[in-house]
């Protein structure tokens, strides 16, 4: 295993100093479920690993006063998200996505910040964060800023982070009362494997009929929103409309073939999982949704 230096800063200022060390390949780590295999396999050779999980706010899981938004610290682990009654109260699609990741041992270490910063097209929490329209809270030597998750993930293993910046956490607006969400993931094994396809969706109550958000994972270089599918579902929830929405989701994805699945199989499974997610949401929607 490639040797590297390790530090665990106790303040953001100290972290920024390490992250901007000249002439060094620096890696940020919280759960290390991605870093350790990459270093072990010789894919990545850091000179310095900066452990950020002890920094202020990175372990916070709170509702923000005034806005009602959920703040999820970047070092919150997947099992904490999956089991949190607070998260399940209004953001259950994220809890379900977190529960699908890896196995019990991985979920006890893997963090929400690591999952989005790795920027894998198959990141389990990404489709849920897309439909929740989450914001990434970023801190760096120049101060703090926010970016929509969809703008933060720019490509496979690529993000909008600048030199010296780290993710502090995510801000998730509270969905309106009566919102129903669902998440489905297909993988080769029930536990411990990466997504072949994943789909997350929300149905948000409106005056006449619900609006929809639908996101796909593992079927393009980045997760994506299926805007045409959302528009179809907003107008009609008949079986024929659900089939058209699933076909539109098929049309907007561009998967690759790899060791886990072929391109055509992934596209076919987008249709199946989209139908399944939409029908699961419809089955849980209240008979008389609240008016807005």
Tab-separated table of C-alpha atoms in Angstrom:
chain	number	residue	atom	x	y	z
A	1	UNK	CA	0.000	0.000	0.000
A	2	UNK	CA	1.350	3.417	-0.960
A	3	UNK	CA	2.589	5.255	2.188
A	4	UNK	CA	1.153	8.678	2.983
A	5	UNK	CA	1.060	11.223	5.780
A	6	UNK	CA	-2.101	11.554	7.865
A	7	UNK	CA	-3.512	14.485	9.818
A	8	UNK	CA	-6.759	15.189	11.643
A	9	UNK	CA	-7.338	18.956	11.922
A	10	UNK	CA	-9.571	20.358	14.649
A	11	UNK	CA	-10.518	23.601	12.887
A	12	UNK	CA	-11.425	24.675	9.372
A	13	UNK	CA	-8.438	27.007	9.228
A	14	UNK	CA	-6.054	24.169	10.020
A	15	UNK	CA	-7.770	21.981	7.424
A	16	UNK	CA	-7.422	24.653	4.728
A	17	UNK	CA	-3.699	24.930	5.430
A	18	UNK	CA	-3.219	21.207	4.891
A	19	UNK	CA	-5.459	21.128	1.819
A	20	UNK	CA	-3.400	23.813	0.108
A	21	UNK	CA	-0.018	22.217	0.888
A	22	UNK	CA	2.167	23.076	-2.125
A	23	UNK	CA	3.489	20.243	-4.251
A	24	UNK	CA	1.423	17.528	-2.524
A	25	UNK	CA	-1.395	15.279	-3.663
A	26	UNK	CA	-3.909	15.776	-0.852
A	27	UNK	CA	-6.963	13.618	-0.186
A	28	UNK	CA	-9.883	14.455	2.100
A	29	UNK	CA	-11.273	11.522	4.054
A	30	UNK	CA	-14.159	10.926	6.458
A	31	UNK	CA	-15.278	7.293	6.228
A	32	UNK	CA	-12.436	6.085	3.925
A	33	UNK	CA	-14.620	3.458	2.225
A	34	UNK	CA	-13.559	4.797	-1.171
A	35	UNK	CA	-10.014	5.950	-0.372
A	36	UNK	CA	-8.680	2.722	1.132
A	37	UNK	CA	-9.562	0.454	-1.832
A	38	UNK	CA	-8.182	2.985	-4.313
A	39	UNK	CA	-4.884	3.333	-2.456
A	40	UNK	CA	-4.674	-0.415	-1.853
A	41	UNK	CA	-5.237	-1.164	-5.543
A	42	UNK	CA	-2.669	1.410	-6.662
A	43	UNK	CA	-5.254	3.599	-8.418
A	44	UNK	CA	-4.557	6.668	-6.262
A	45	UNK	CA	-1.322	7.822	-4.622
A	46	UNK	CA	-1.898	10.623	-2.089
A	47	UNK	CA	0.978	12.257	-0.243
A	48	UNK	CA	-1.267	13.534	2.550
A	49	UNK	CA	-4.662	12.383	3.856
A	50	UNK	CA	-6.707	14.957	5.764
A	51	UNK	CA	-9.328	13.419	8.082
A	52	UNK	CA	-12.171	15.958	8.364
A	53	UNK	CA	-14.792	14.072	10.344
A	54	UNK	CA	-13.874	15.847	13.600
A	55	UNK	CA	-14.388	19.348	12.199
A	56	UNK	CA	-17.205	21.573	13.491
A	57	UNK	CA	-20.660	21.083	11.895
A	58	UNK	CA	-19.674	17.995	9.905
A	59	UNK	CA	-21.479	15.750	12.397
A	60	UNK	CA	-24.594	17.937	12.718
A	61	UNK	CA	-28.023	16.607	11.759
A	62	UNK	CA	-30.511	19.357	12.520
A	63	UNK	CA	-33.528	21.253	11.220
A	64	UNK	CA	-32.645	24.859	10.523
A	65	UNK	CA	-34.700	27.437	12.392
A	66	UNK	CA	-36.902	29.588	10.180
A	67	UNK	CA	-36.594	27.630	6.941
A	68	UNK	CA	-37.341	24.131	8.229
A	69	UNK	CA	-34.599	22.792	5.967
A	70	UNK	CA	-32.609	19.765	7.072
A	71	UNK	CA	-28.869	20.253	7.502
A	72	UNK	CA	-26.955	16.994	7.061
A	73	UNK	CA	-23.298	17.230	8.061
A	74	UNK	CA	-20.897	15.767	5.529
A	75	UNK	CA	-19.560	13.225	8.042
A	76	UNK	CA	-22.994	11.760	8.873
A	77	UNK	CA	-22.816	8.036	8.145
A	78	UNK	CA	-25.216	6.123	5.926
A	79	UNK	CA	-26.647	4.020	8.729
A	80	UNK	CA	-27.346	7.174	10.717
A	81	UNK	CA	-29.337	8.560	7.784
A	82	UNK	CA	-31.144	5.285	7.199
A	83	UNK	CA	-32.226	4.962	10.833
A	84	UNK	CA	-32.931	8.590	11.669
A	85	UNK	CA	-36.552	9.344	12.549
A	86	UNK	CA	-35.835	12.996	11.750
A	87	UNK	CA	-34.692	12.166	8.222
A	88	UNK	CA	-37.601	9.782	7.705
A	89	UNK	CA	-40.124	12.394	8.859
A	90	UNK	CA	-39.915	14.458	5.635
A	91	UNK	CA	-36.878	13.282	3.674
A	92	UNK	CA	-37.481	9.515	3.662
A	93	UNK	CA	-36.334	9.090	0.061
A	94	UNK	CA	-32.811	9.947	1.265
A	95	UNK	CA	-33.061	7.488	4.161
A	96	UNK	CA	-34.129	4.746	1.745
A	97	UNK	CA	-31.248	5.537	-0.610
A	98	UNK	CA	-28.747	5.482	2.254
A	99	UNK	CA	-30.117	2.128	3.449
A	100	UNK	CA	-29.459	0.633	0.005
A	101	UNK	CA	-25.740	1.395	0.001
A	102	UNK	CA	-23.258	-1.446	0.405
A	103	UNK	CA	-23.632	-3.663	3.448
A	104	UNK	CA	-23.952	-3.026	7.180
A	105	UNK	CA	-20.209	-2.638	7.699
A	106	UNK	CA	-19.853	-0.186	4.809
A	107	UNK	CA	-22.855	1.873	5.957
A	108	UNK	CA	-21.326	2.153	9.424
A	109	UNK	CA	-18.341	3.967	7.866
A	110	UNK	CA	-19.466	5.577	4.608
A	111	UNK	CA	-20.579	9.216	4.813
A	112	UNK	CA	-22.987	11.360	2.835
A	113	UNK	CA	-20.210	13.837	2.036
A	114	UNK	CA	-17.950	11.091	0.743
A	115	UNK	CA	-20.739	9.670	-1.407
A	116	UNK	CA	-21.266	12.917	-3.308
A	117	UNK	CA	-17.605	13.999	-3.375
A	118	UNK	CA	-16.585	10.690	-4.928
A	119	UNK	CA	-18.993	11.722	-7.699
A	120	UNK	CA	-19.568	8.214	-8.968
A	121	UNK	CA	-22.373	7.985	-11.553
A	122	UNK	CA	-23.688	5.138	-9.376
A	123	UNK	CA	-23.648	7.088	-6.074
A	124	UNK	CA	-26.665	5.772	-4.190
A	125	UNK	CA	-27.705	8.991	-2.469
A	126	UNK	CA	-27.353	11.236	-5.532
A	127	UNK	CA	-30.764	10.594	-7.189
A	128	UNK	CA	-32.486	11.192	-3.847
A	129	UNK	CA	-30.555	14.433	-3.349
A	130	UNK	CA	-31.485	15.515	-6.894
A	131	UNK	CA	-35.229	15.115	-6.322
A	132	UNK	CA	-34.941	16.787	-2.911
A	133	UNK	CA	-33.165	19.656	-4.718
A	134	UNK	CA	-30.443	19.691	-2.089
A	135	UNK	CA	-27.780	22.352	-1.757
A	136	UNK	CA	-24.137	21.539	-1.036
A	137	UNK	CA	-22.613	23.709	1.703
A	138	UNK	CA	-18.960	24.319	0.808
A	139	UNK	CA	-16.229	25.978	2.887
A	140	UNK	CA	-12.790	27.099	1.784
A	141	UNK	CA	-10.089	29.687	2.355
A	142	UNK	CA	-12.272	32.285	0.626
A	143	UNK	CA	-15.367	31.684	2.742
A	144	UNK	CA	-18.541	29.613	2.310
A	145	UNK	CA	-20.832	29.091	-0.640
A	146	UNK	CA	-23.730	26.870	-1.698
A	147	UNK	CA	-24.307	24.959	-4.913
A	148	UNK	CA	-27.218	22.794	-6.052
A	149	UNK	CA	-26.215	19.146	-5.983
A	150	UNK	CA	-26.847	18.960	-9.727
A	151	UNK	CA	-24.230	21.686	-10.282
A	152	UNK	CA	-21.790	20.237	-7.752
A	153	UNK	CA	-21.348	16.871	-9.520
A	154	UNK	CA	-19.802	17.754	-12.880
A	155	UNK	CA	-18.671	14.357	-14.189
A	156	UNK	CA	-17.398	10.922	-13.133
A	157	UNK	CA	-15.190	11.613	-10.082
A	158	UNK	CA	-15.385	15.335	-10.814
A	159	UNK	CA	-16.941	18.041	-8.657
A	160	UNK	CA	-17.073	21.830	-8.522
A	161	UNK	CA	-14.787	21.987	-5.458
A	162	UNK	CA	-11.961	24.494	-5.737
A	163	UNK	CA	-8.478	24.187	-4.291
A	164	UNK	CA	-8.615	23.999	-0.500
A	165	UNK	CA	-12.404	23.607	-0.284
A	166	UNK	CA	-14.329	20.902	1.550
A	167	UNK	CA	-17.998	19.997	1.813
A	168	UNK	CA	-19.443	20.949	5.193
A	169	UNK	CA	-22.827	19.367	4.591
A	170	UNK	CA	-26.064	19.440	2.638
A	171	UNK	CA	-29.096	21.664	3.048
A	172	UNK	CA	-32.331	19.904	2.080
A	173	UNK	CA	-35.482	22.037	1.814
A	174	UNK	CA	-38.447	20.529	3.626
A	175	UNK	CA	-40.910	19.097	1.084
A	176	UNK	CA	-44.531	20.231	1.434
A	177	UNK	CA	-46.760	18.162	3.707
A	178	UNK	CA	-48.274	15.266	1.806
A	179	UNK	CA	-45.208	14.738	-0.396
A	180	UNK	CA	-44.591	11.068	-1.156
A	181	UNK	CA	-41.227	9.689	-2.261
A	182	UNK	CA	-39.714	6.381	-3.291
A	183	UNK	CA	-36.317	4.982	-4.226
A	184	UNK	CA	-35.414	1.807	-6.094
A	185	UNK	CA	-32.012	0.359	-6.874
A	186	UNK	CA	-31.018	-2.605	-9.014
A	187	UNK	CA	-27.690	-4.330	-8.369
A	188	UNK	CA	-26.219	-7.773	-8.979
A	189	UNK	CA	-26.493	-8.668	-5.304
A	190	UNK	CA	-29.016	-7.516	-2.731
A	191	UNK	CA	-26.280	-6.019	-0.551
A	192	UNK	CA	-22.718	-4.867	-0.973
A	193	UNK	CA	-22.785	-4.001	-4.664
A	194	UNK	CA	-22.908	-0.857	-6.787
A	195	UNK	CA	-26.018	0.235	-8.648
A	196	UNK	CA	-26.773	-1.000	-12.119
A	197	UNK	CA	-29.672	1.468	-12.208
A	198	UNK	CA	-31.270	3.590	-9.497
A	199	UNK	CA	-34.400	5.755	-9.575
A	200	UNK	CA	-35.706	8.257	-7.036
A	201	UNK	CA	-38.967	10.178	-7.285
A	202	UNK	CA	-41.153	12.600	-5.345
A	203	UNK	CA	-44.824	13.468	-5.867
A	204	UNK	CA	-45.523	16.926	-4.440
A	205	UNK	CA	-49.140	17.955	-3.739
A	206	UNK	CA	-50.497	20.856	-5.761
A	207	UNK	CA	-53.952	22.431	-6.057
A	208	UNK	CA	-55.121	20.250	-8.963
A	209	UNK	CA	-52.726	17.308	-9.225
A	210	UNK	CA	-49.239	16.549	-7.870
A	211	UNK	CA	-46.061	17.757	-9.508
A	212	UNK	CA	-43.283	15.218	-9.893
A	213	UNK	CA	-39.519	15.018	-9.631
A	214	UNK	CA	-37.700	11.974	-10.975
A	215	UNK	CA	-33.961	11.312	-11.042
A	216	UNK	CA	-31.852	8.476	-12.429
A	217	UNK	CA	-28.502	7.118	-11.298
A	218	UNK	CA	-25.832	4.915	-12.934
A	219	UNK	CA	-27.143	5.545	-16.458
A	220	UNK	CA	-25.163	8.644	-17.527
A	221	UNK	CA	-21.863	10.362	-16.626
A	222	UNK	CA	-23.712	12.147	-13.803
A	223	UNK	CA	-27.063	11.516	-12.132
A	224	UNK	CA	-29.842	13.298	-14.017
A	225	UNK	CA	-33.391	14.573	-13.742
A	226	UNK	CA	-35.891	13.104	-16.206
A	227	UNK	CA	-37.715	16.347	-17.029
A	228	UNK	CA	-39.934	14.916	-19.776
A	229	UNK	CA	-41.051	12.097	-17.480
A	230	UNK	CA	-41.863	14.624	-14.760
A	231	UNK	CA	-44.030	16.640	-17.159
A	232	UNK	CA	-45.934	13.552	-18.320
A	233	UNK	CA	-46.701	12.441	-14.771
A	234	UNK	CA	-47.813	15.929	-13.755
A	235	UNK	CA	-50.560	15.770	-16.382
A	236	UNK	CA	-51.786	12.203	-16.069
A	237	UNK	CA	-51.292	9.145	-13.854
A	238	UNK	CA	-53.010	6.564	-16.022
A	239	UNK	CA	-51.228	3.328	-16.877
A	240	UNK	CA	-50.609	4.674	-20.371
A	241	UNK	CA	-49.044	7.857	-18.956
A	242	UNK	CA	-46.829	5.858	-16.620
A	243	UNK	CA	-45.615	3.831	-19.596
A	244	UNK	CA	-44.888	7.031	-21.539
A	245	UNK	CA	-43.018	8.499	-18.569
A	246	UNK	CA	-40.930	5.336	-18.267
A	247	UNK	CA	-40.170	5.450	-21.992
A	248	UNK	CA	-39.122	9.107	-21.662
A	249	UNK	CA	-36.776	8.145	-18.827
A	250	UNK	CA	-35.305	5.484	-21.113
A	251	UNK	CA	-34.809	8.128	-23.786
A	252	UNK	CA	-32.897	10.594	-21.623
A	253	UNK	CA	-30.280	8.190	-20.256
A	254	UNK	CA	-26.997	7.211	-21.906
A	255	UNK	CA	-25.525	4.306	-19.940
A	256	UNK	CA	-22.285	2.478	-20.600
A	257	UNK	CA	-21.584	-1.230	-20.704
A	258	UNK	CA	-19.289	-2.439	-17.934
A	259	UNK	CA	-18.616	-5.470	-15.755
A	260	UNK	CA	-21.949	-5.071	-13.956
A	261	UNK	CA	-24.325	-4.716	-16.899
A	262	UNK	CA	-24.644	-3.897	-20.587
A	263	UNK	CA	-25.996	-0.675	-22.009
A	264	UNK	CA	-29.208	-2.183	-23.378
A	265	UNK	CA	-29.967	-4.003	-20.133
A	266	UNK	CA	-29.507	-0.802	-18.130
A	267	UNK	CA	-31.859	1.089	-20.427
A	268	UNK	CA	-34.489	-1.635	-20.148
A	269	UNK	CA	-34.208	-1.589	-16.376
A	270	UNK	CA	-34.728	2.195	-16.346
A	271	UNK	CA	-38.192	1.514	-17.763
A	272	UNK	CA	-38.959	-1.179	-15.175
A	273	UNK	CA	-37.675	0.765	-12.168
A	274	UNK	CA	-39.397	3.980	-13.228
A	275	UNK	CA	-42.724	2.175	-13.465
A	276	UNK	CA	-42.111	0.524	-10.096
A	277	UNK	CA	-41.196	3.768	-8.327
A	278	UNK	CA	-44.129	5.706	-9.774
A	279	UNK	CA	-46.633	3.006	-8.905
A	280	UNK	CA	-45.206	2.689	-5.381
A	281	UNK	CA	-45.722	6.422	-4.871
A	282	UNK	CA	-49.256	6.357	-6.287
A	283	UNK	CA	-50.174	3.502	-3.926
A	284	UNK	CA	-49.102	5.642	-0.954
A	285	UNK	CA	-50.614	8.953	-2.052
A	286	UNK	CA	-53.517	10.203	0.096
A	287	UNK	CA	-56.952	9.879	-1.462
A	288	UNK	CA	-57.605	13.593	-0.905
A	289	UNK	CA	-54.261	15.439	-1.133
A	290	UNK	CA	-54.067	18.736	0.740
A	291	UNK	CA	-54.637	21.855	-1.341
A	292	UNK	CA	-51.853	24.437	-1.564
